[in-house]
Short mmCIF file of C-alpha atoms and ligand atoms in Angstrom, two decimals:
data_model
loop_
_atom_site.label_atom_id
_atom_site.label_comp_id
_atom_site.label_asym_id
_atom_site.label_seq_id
_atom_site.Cartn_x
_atom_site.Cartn_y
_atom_site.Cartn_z
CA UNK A 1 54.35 42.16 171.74
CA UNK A 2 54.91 44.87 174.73
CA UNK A 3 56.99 43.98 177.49
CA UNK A 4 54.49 42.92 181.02
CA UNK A 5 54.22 45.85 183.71
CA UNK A 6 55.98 45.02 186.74
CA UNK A 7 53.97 45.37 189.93
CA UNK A 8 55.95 45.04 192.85
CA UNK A 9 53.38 44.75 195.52
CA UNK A 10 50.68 42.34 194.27
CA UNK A 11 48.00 41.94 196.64
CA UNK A 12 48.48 45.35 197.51
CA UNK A 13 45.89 48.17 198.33
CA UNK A 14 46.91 49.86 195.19
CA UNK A 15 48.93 47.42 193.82
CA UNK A 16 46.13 44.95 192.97
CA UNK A 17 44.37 47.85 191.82
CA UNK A 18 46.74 48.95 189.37
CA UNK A 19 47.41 45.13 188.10
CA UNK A 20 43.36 44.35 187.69
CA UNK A 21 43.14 48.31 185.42
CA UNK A 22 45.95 46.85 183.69
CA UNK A 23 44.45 43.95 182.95
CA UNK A 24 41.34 45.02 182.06
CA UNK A 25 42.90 47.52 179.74
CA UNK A 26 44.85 44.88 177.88
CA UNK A 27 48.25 44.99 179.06
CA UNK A 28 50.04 42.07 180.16
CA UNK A 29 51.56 42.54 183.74
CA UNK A 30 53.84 40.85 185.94
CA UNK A 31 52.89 41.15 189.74
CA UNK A 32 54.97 40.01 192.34
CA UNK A 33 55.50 40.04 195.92
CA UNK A 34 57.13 37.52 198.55
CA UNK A 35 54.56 35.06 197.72
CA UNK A 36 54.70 35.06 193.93
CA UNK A 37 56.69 33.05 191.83
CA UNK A 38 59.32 34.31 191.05
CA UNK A 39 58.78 35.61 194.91
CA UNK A 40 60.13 39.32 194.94
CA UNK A 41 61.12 40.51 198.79
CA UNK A 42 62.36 44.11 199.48
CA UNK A 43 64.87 42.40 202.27
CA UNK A 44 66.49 39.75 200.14
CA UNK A 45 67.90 41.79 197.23
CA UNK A 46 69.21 38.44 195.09
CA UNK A 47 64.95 38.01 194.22
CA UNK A 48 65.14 41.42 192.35
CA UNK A 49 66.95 41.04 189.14
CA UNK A 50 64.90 37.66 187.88
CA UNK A 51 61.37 39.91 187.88
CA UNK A 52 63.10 42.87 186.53
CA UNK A 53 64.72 41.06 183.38
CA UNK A 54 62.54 41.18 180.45
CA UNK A 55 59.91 44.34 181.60
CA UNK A 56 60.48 47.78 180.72
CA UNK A 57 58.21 49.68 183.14
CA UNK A 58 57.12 49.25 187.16
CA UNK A 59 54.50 50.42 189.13
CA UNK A 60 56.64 50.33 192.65
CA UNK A 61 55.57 50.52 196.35
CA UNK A 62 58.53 49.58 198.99
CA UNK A 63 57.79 47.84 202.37
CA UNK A 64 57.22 48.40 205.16
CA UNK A 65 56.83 52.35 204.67
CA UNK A 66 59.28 54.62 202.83
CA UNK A 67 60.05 56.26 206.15
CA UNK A 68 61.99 53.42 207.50
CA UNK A 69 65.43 54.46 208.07
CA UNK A 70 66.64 52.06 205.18
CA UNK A 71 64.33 53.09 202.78
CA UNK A 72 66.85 55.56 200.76
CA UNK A 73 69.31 52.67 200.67
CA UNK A 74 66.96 49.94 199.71
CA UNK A 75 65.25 52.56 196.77
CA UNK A 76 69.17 53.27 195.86
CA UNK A 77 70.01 49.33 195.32
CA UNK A 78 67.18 48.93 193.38
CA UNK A 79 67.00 51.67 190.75
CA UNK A 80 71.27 50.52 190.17
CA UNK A 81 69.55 46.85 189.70
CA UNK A 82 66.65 47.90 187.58
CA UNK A 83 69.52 49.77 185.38
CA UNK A 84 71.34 47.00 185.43
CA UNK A 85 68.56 44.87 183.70
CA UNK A 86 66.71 47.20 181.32
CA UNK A 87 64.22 48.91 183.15
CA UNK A 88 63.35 52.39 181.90
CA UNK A 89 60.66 53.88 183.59
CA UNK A 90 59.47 53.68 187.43
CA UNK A 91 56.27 54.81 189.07
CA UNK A 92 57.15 55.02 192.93
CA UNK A 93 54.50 55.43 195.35
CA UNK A 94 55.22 57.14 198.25
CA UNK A 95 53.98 59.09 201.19
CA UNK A 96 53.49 63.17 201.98
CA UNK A 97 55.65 64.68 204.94
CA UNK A 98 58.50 61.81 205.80
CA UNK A 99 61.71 62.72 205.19
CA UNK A 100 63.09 59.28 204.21
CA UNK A 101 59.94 59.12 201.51
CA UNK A 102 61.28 62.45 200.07
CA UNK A 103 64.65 61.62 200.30
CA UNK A 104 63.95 58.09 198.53
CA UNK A 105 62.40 60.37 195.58
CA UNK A 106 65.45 62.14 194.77
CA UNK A 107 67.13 58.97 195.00
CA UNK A 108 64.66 58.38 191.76
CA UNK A 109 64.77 61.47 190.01
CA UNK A 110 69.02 61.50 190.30
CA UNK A 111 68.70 57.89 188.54
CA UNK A 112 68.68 58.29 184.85
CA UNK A 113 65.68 56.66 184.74
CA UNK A 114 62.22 57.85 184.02
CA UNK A 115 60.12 58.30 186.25
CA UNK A 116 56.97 59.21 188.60
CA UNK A 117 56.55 59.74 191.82
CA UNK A 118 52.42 59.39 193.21
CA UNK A 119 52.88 61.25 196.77
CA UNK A 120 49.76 60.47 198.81
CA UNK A 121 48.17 61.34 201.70
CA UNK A 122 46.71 58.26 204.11
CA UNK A 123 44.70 56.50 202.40
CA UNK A 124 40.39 55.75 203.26
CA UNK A 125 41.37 52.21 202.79
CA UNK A 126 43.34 52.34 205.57
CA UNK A 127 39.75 52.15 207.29
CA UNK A 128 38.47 48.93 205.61
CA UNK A 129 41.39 46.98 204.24
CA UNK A 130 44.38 47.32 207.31
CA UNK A 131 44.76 47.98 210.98
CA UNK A 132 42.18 50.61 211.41
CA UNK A 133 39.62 47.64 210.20
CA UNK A 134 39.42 45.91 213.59
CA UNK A 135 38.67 48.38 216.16
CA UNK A 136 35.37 49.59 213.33
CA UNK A 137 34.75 46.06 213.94
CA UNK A 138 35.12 46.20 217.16
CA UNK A 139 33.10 49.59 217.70
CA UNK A 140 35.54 51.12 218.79
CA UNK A 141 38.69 52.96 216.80
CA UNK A 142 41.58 53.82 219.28
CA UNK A 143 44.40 56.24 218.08
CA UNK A 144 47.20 58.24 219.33
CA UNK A 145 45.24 61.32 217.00
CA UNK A 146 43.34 64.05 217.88
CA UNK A 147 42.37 67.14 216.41
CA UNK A 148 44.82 66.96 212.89
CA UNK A 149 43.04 66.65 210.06
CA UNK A 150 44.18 64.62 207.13
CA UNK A 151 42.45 64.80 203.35
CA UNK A 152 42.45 60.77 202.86
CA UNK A 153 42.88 60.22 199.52
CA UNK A 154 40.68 56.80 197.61
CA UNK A 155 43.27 53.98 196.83
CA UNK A 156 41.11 53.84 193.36
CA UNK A 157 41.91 56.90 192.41
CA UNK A 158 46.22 56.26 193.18
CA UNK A 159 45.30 53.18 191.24
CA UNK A 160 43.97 55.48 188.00
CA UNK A 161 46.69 57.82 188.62
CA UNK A 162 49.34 55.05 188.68
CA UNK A 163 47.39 53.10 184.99
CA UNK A 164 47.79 56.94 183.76
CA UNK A 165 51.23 57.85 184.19
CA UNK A 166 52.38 53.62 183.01
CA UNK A 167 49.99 54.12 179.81
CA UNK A 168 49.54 57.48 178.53
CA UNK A 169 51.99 59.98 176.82
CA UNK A 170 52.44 63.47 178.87
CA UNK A 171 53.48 62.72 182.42
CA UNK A 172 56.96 61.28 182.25
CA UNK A 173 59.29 62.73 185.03
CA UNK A 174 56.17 64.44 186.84
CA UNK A 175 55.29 63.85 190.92
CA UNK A 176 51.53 63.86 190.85
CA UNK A 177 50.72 64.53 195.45
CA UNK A 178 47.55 63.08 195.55
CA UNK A 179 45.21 63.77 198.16
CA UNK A 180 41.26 63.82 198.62
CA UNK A 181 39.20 66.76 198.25
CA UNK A 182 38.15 67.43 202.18
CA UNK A 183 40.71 67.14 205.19
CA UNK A 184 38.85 65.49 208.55
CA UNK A 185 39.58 64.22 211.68
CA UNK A 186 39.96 60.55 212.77
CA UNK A 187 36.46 61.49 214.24
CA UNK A 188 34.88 62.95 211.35
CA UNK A 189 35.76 60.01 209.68
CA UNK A 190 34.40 57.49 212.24
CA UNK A 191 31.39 59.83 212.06
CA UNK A 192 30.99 59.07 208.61
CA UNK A 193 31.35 55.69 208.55
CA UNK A 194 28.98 54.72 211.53
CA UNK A 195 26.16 57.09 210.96
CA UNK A 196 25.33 55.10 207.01
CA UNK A 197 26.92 51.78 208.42
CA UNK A 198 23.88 52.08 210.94
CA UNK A 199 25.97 51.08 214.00
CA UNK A 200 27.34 52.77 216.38
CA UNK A 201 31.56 53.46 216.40
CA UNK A 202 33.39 54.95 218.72
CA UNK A 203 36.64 57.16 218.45
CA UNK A 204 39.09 56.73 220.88
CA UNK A 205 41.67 59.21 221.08
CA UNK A 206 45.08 58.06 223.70
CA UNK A 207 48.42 59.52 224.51
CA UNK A 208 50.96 57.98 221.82
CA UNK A 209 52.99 56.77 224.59
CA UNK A 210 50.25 54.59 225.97
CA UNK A 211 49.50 53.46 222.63
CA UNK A 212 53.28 52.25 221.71
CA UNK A 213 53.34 50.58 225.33
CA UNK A 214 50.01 48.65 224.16
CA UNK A 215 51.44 47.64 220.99
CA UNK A 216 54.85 46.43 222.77
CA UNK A 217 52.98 44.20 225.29
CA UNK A 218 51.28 42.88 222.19
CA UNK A 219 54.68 41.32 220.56
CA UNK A 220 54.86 44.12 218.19
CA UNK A 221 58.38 44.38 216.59
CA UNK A 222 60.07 47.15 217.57
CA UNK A 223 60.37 48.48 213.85
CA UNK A 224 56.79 48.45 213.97
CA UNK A 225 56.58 50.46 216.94
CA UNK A 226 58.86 52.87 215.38
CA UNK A 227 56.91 53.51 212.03
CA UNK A 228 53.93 53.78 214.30
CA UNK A 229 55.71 56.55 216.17
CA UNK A 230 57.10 58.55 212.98
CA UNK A 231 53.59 58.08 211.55
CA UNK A 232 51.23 59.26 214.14
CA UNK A 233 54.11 62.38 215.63
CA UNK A 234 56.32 63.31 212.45
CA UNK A 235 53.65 62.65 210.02
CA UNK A 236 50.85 63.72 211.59
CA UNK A 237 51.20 66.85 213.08
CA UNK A 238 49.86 69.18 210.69
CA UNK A 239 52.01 69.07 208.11
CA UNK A 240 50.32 66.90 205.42
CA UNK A 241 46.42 68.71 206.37
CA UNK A 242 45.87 71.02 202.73
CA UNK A 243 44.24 69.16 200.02
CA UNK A 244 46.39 69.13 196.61
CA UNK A 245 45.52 69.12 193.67
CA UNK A 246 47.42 66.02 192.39
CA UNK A 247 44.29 63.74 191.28
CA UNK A 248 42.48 66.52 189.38
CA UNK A 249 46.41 67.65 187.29
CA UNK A 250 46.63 63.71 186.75
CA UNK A 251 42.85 62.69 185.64
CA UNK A 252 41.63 65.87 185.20
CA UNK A 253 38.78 64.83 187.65
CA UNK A 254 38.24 65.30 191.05
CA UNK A 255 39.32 62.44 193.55
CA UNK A 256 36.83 60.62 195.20
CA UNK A 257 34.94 62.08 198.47
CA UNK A 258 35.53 60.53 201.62
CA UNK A 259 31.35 59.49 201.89
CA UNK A 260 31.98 57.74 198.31
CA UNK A 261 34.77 56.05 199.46
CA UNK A 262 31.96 55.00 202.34
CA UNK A 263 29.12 53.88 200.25
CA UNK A 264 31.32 51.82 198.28
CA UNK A 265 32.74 49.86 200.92
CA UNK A 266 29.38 49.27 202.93
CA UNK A 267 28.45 47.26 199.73
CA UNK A 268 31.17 45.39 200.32
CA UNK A 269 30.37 44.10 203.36
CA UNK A 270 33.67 44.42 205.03
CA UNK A 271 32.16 46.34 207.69
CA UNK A 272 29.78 43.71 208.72
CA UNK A 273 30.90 42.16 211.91
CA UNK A 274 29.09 39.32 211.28
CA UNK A 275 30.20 38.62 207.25
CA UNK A 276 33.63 39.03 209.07
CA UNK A 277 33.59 36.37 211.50
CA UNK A 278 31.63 33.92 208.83
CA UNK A 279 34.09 34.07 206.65
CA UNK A 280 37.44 34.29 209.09
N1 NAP B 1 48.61 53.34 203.84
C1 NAP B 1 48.77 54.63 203.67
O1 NAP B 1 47.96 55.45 204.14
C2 NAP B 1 49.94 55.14 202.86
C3 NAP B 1 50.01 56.51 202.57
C4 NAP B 1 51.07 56.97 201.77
C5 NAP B 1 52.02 56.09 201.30
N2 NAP B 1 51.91 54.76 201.62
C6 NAP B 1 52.94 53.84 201.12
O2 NAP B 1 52.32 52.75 200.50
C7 NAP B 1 53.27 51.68 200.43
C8 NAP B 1 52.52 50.39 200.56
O3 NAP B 1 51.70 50.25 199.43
P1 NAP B 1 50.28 49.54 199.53
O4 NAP B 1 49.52 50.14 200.67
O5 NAP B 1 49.69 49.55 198.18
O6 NAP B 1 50.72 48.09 199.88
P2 NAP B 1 50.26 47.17 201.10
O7 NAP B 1 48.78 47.03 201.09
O8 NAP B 1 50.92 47.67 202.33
O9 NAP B 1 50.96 45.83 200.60
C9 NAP B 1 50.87 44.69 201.33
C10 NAP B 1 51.60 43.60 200.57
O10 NAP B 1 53.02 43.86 200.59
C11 NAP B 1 53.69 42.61 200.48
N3 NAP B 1 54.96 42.69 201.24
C12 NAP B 1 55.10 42.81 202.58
N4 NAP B 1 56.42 42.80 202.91
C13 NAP B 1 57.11 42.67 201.74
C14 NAP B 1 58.49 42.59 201.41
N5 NAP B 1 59.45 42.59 202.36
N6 NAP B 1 58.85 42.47 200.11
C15 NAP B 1 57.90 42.42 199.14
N7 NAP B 1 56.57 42.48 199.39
C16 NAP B 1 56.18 42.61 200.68
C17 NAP B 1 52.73 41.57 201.08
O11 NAP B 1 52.56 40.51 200.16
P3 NAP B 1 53.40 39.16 200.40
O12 NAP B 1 53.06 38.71 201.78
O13 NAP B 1 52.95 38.26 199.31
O14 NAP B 1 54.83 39.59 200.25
C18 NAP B 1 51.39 42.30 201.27
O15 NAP B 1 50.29 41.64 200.66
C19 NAP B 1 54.31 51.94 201.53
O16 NAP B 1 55.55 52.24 200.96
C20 NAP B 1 53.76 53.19 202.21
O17 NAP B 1 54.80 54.06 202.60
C21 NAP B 1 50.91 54.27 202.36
#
């Protein structure tokens, strides 16, 4: 019998993707996270060898963000441990345009090990399933963002490219930089949400000073803040705005539109104020 898939990052946006393809496909997985059991936690590096031991391949995404400052180190410790208990191959997800991401890479490719690397743009579901969730809610979306455009890219289609490069022959020591096929604006996207939603959403656009100042007098950790910062300056000024070709090289399909992404999630209902607060 094959050795489970390690998923480190269970419940996930893409790592309870990847774990339910799996699944469905037939292979036998191991998902973890803090709250598992064994309980895997990217700060306490004594939980990592006991869900390591016994798989052969991982489907990896890091916490908080691979920008954080000790992101190369953590990625470093942990391709030495997976070594150290018979991993061979790693698929690391990771993000376009931050310089700790890409320098966590090379931490991967200089391993020994085989690997992937899935380099994405933000993802739609960053809209539906995470912080930009409660101001649609609301009605209003408020960002330090104005005119950059970004191509989101569909979390289902990292989740196919991840199943791909863990199942079939061909890809081994490839980066795949995914990204969806049309780059828009925080208002674009707003646009398109609201206009099939049937309700009207506002986009808010603030200085990036103002917004960190909100988020400190809310209690947000200062880490937080930080990310928030690199994410919204570093990140986002331009440099991550062409649409790659990563999805179509991988699946050899195109990734998912923005307005599919859309009609998909309506049915959900996760955009339904009122399905929210019944079943908060
Ligand atoms: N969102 C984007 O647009 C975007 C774009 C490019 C790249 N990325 C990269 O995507 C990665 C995140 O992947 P994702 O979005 O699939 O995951 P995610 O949705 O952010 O994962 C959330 C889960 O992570 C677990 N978690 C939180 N802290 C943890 C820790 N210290 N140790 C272990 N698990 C922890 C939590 O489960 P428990 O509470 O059970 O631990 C939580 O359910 C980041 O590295 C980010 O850089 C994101």
């Amino acid at each position: 019998m094959k050795p489970p898939i390690l998923i480190i990052g269970k419940n996930g946006k893409t790592g309870a993707r990847v774990n339910k393809r799996l699944q469905s496909l037939g292979y036998e997985t191991r998902p973890v996270s803090r709250s598992t059991t064994p309980s895997f936690d990217w700060e306490n590096p004594v939980t990592w060898p006991s869900v390591i031991k016994g798989t052969r391949s991982a489907y990896v995404t890091y916490q908080p963000d691979l920008a954080v400052p000790n992101a190369e180190a953590s990625i470093k410790e942990f391709v030495e441990v997976a070594t150290e208990n018979g991993l061979e191959h790693i698929v690391l997800l990771s993000g376009r345009g931050e310089d700790g991401a890409q320098r966590a890479e090379e931490v991967l490719k200089d391993s020994g090990l085989s690997w992937n690397i899935v380099r994405c743009s933000w993802f739609s579901q960053n809209f539906s399933e995470t912080f930009m969730l409660e101001g649609i809610l609301a009605g209003e979306l408020v960002l330090p963002a104005a005119d950059t455009v970004e191509p989101f890219v569909d979390a289902d289609d990292i989740a196919d490219v991840a199943v791909a490069v863990l199942t079939e022959p061909g890809h081994r020591n490839r980066l795949y930089e995914l990204t969806g096929p049309r780059a828009l604006t925080f208002a674009q996207c707003i646009k398109e949400i609201s206009e099939p939603l049937g309700r009207p959403v506002k986009y808010t656009t603030i200085p990036v000073d103002d917004y960190i100042n909100a988020l400190h007098e809310q209690g947000t950790p200062k880490e937080v803040q930080w990310l928030i910062r690199e994410l919204f300056t570093v990140v986002f000024d331009g440099r991550n705005s062409t649409v790659m070709p990563g999805v179509q090289a991988a699946l050899n399909r195109p990734p998912t539109d923005f307005k599919f992404y859309v009609q998909k999630t309506i049915g959900t209902g996760v955009w339904n104020a009122s399905v929210q607060r019944h079943s908060a």
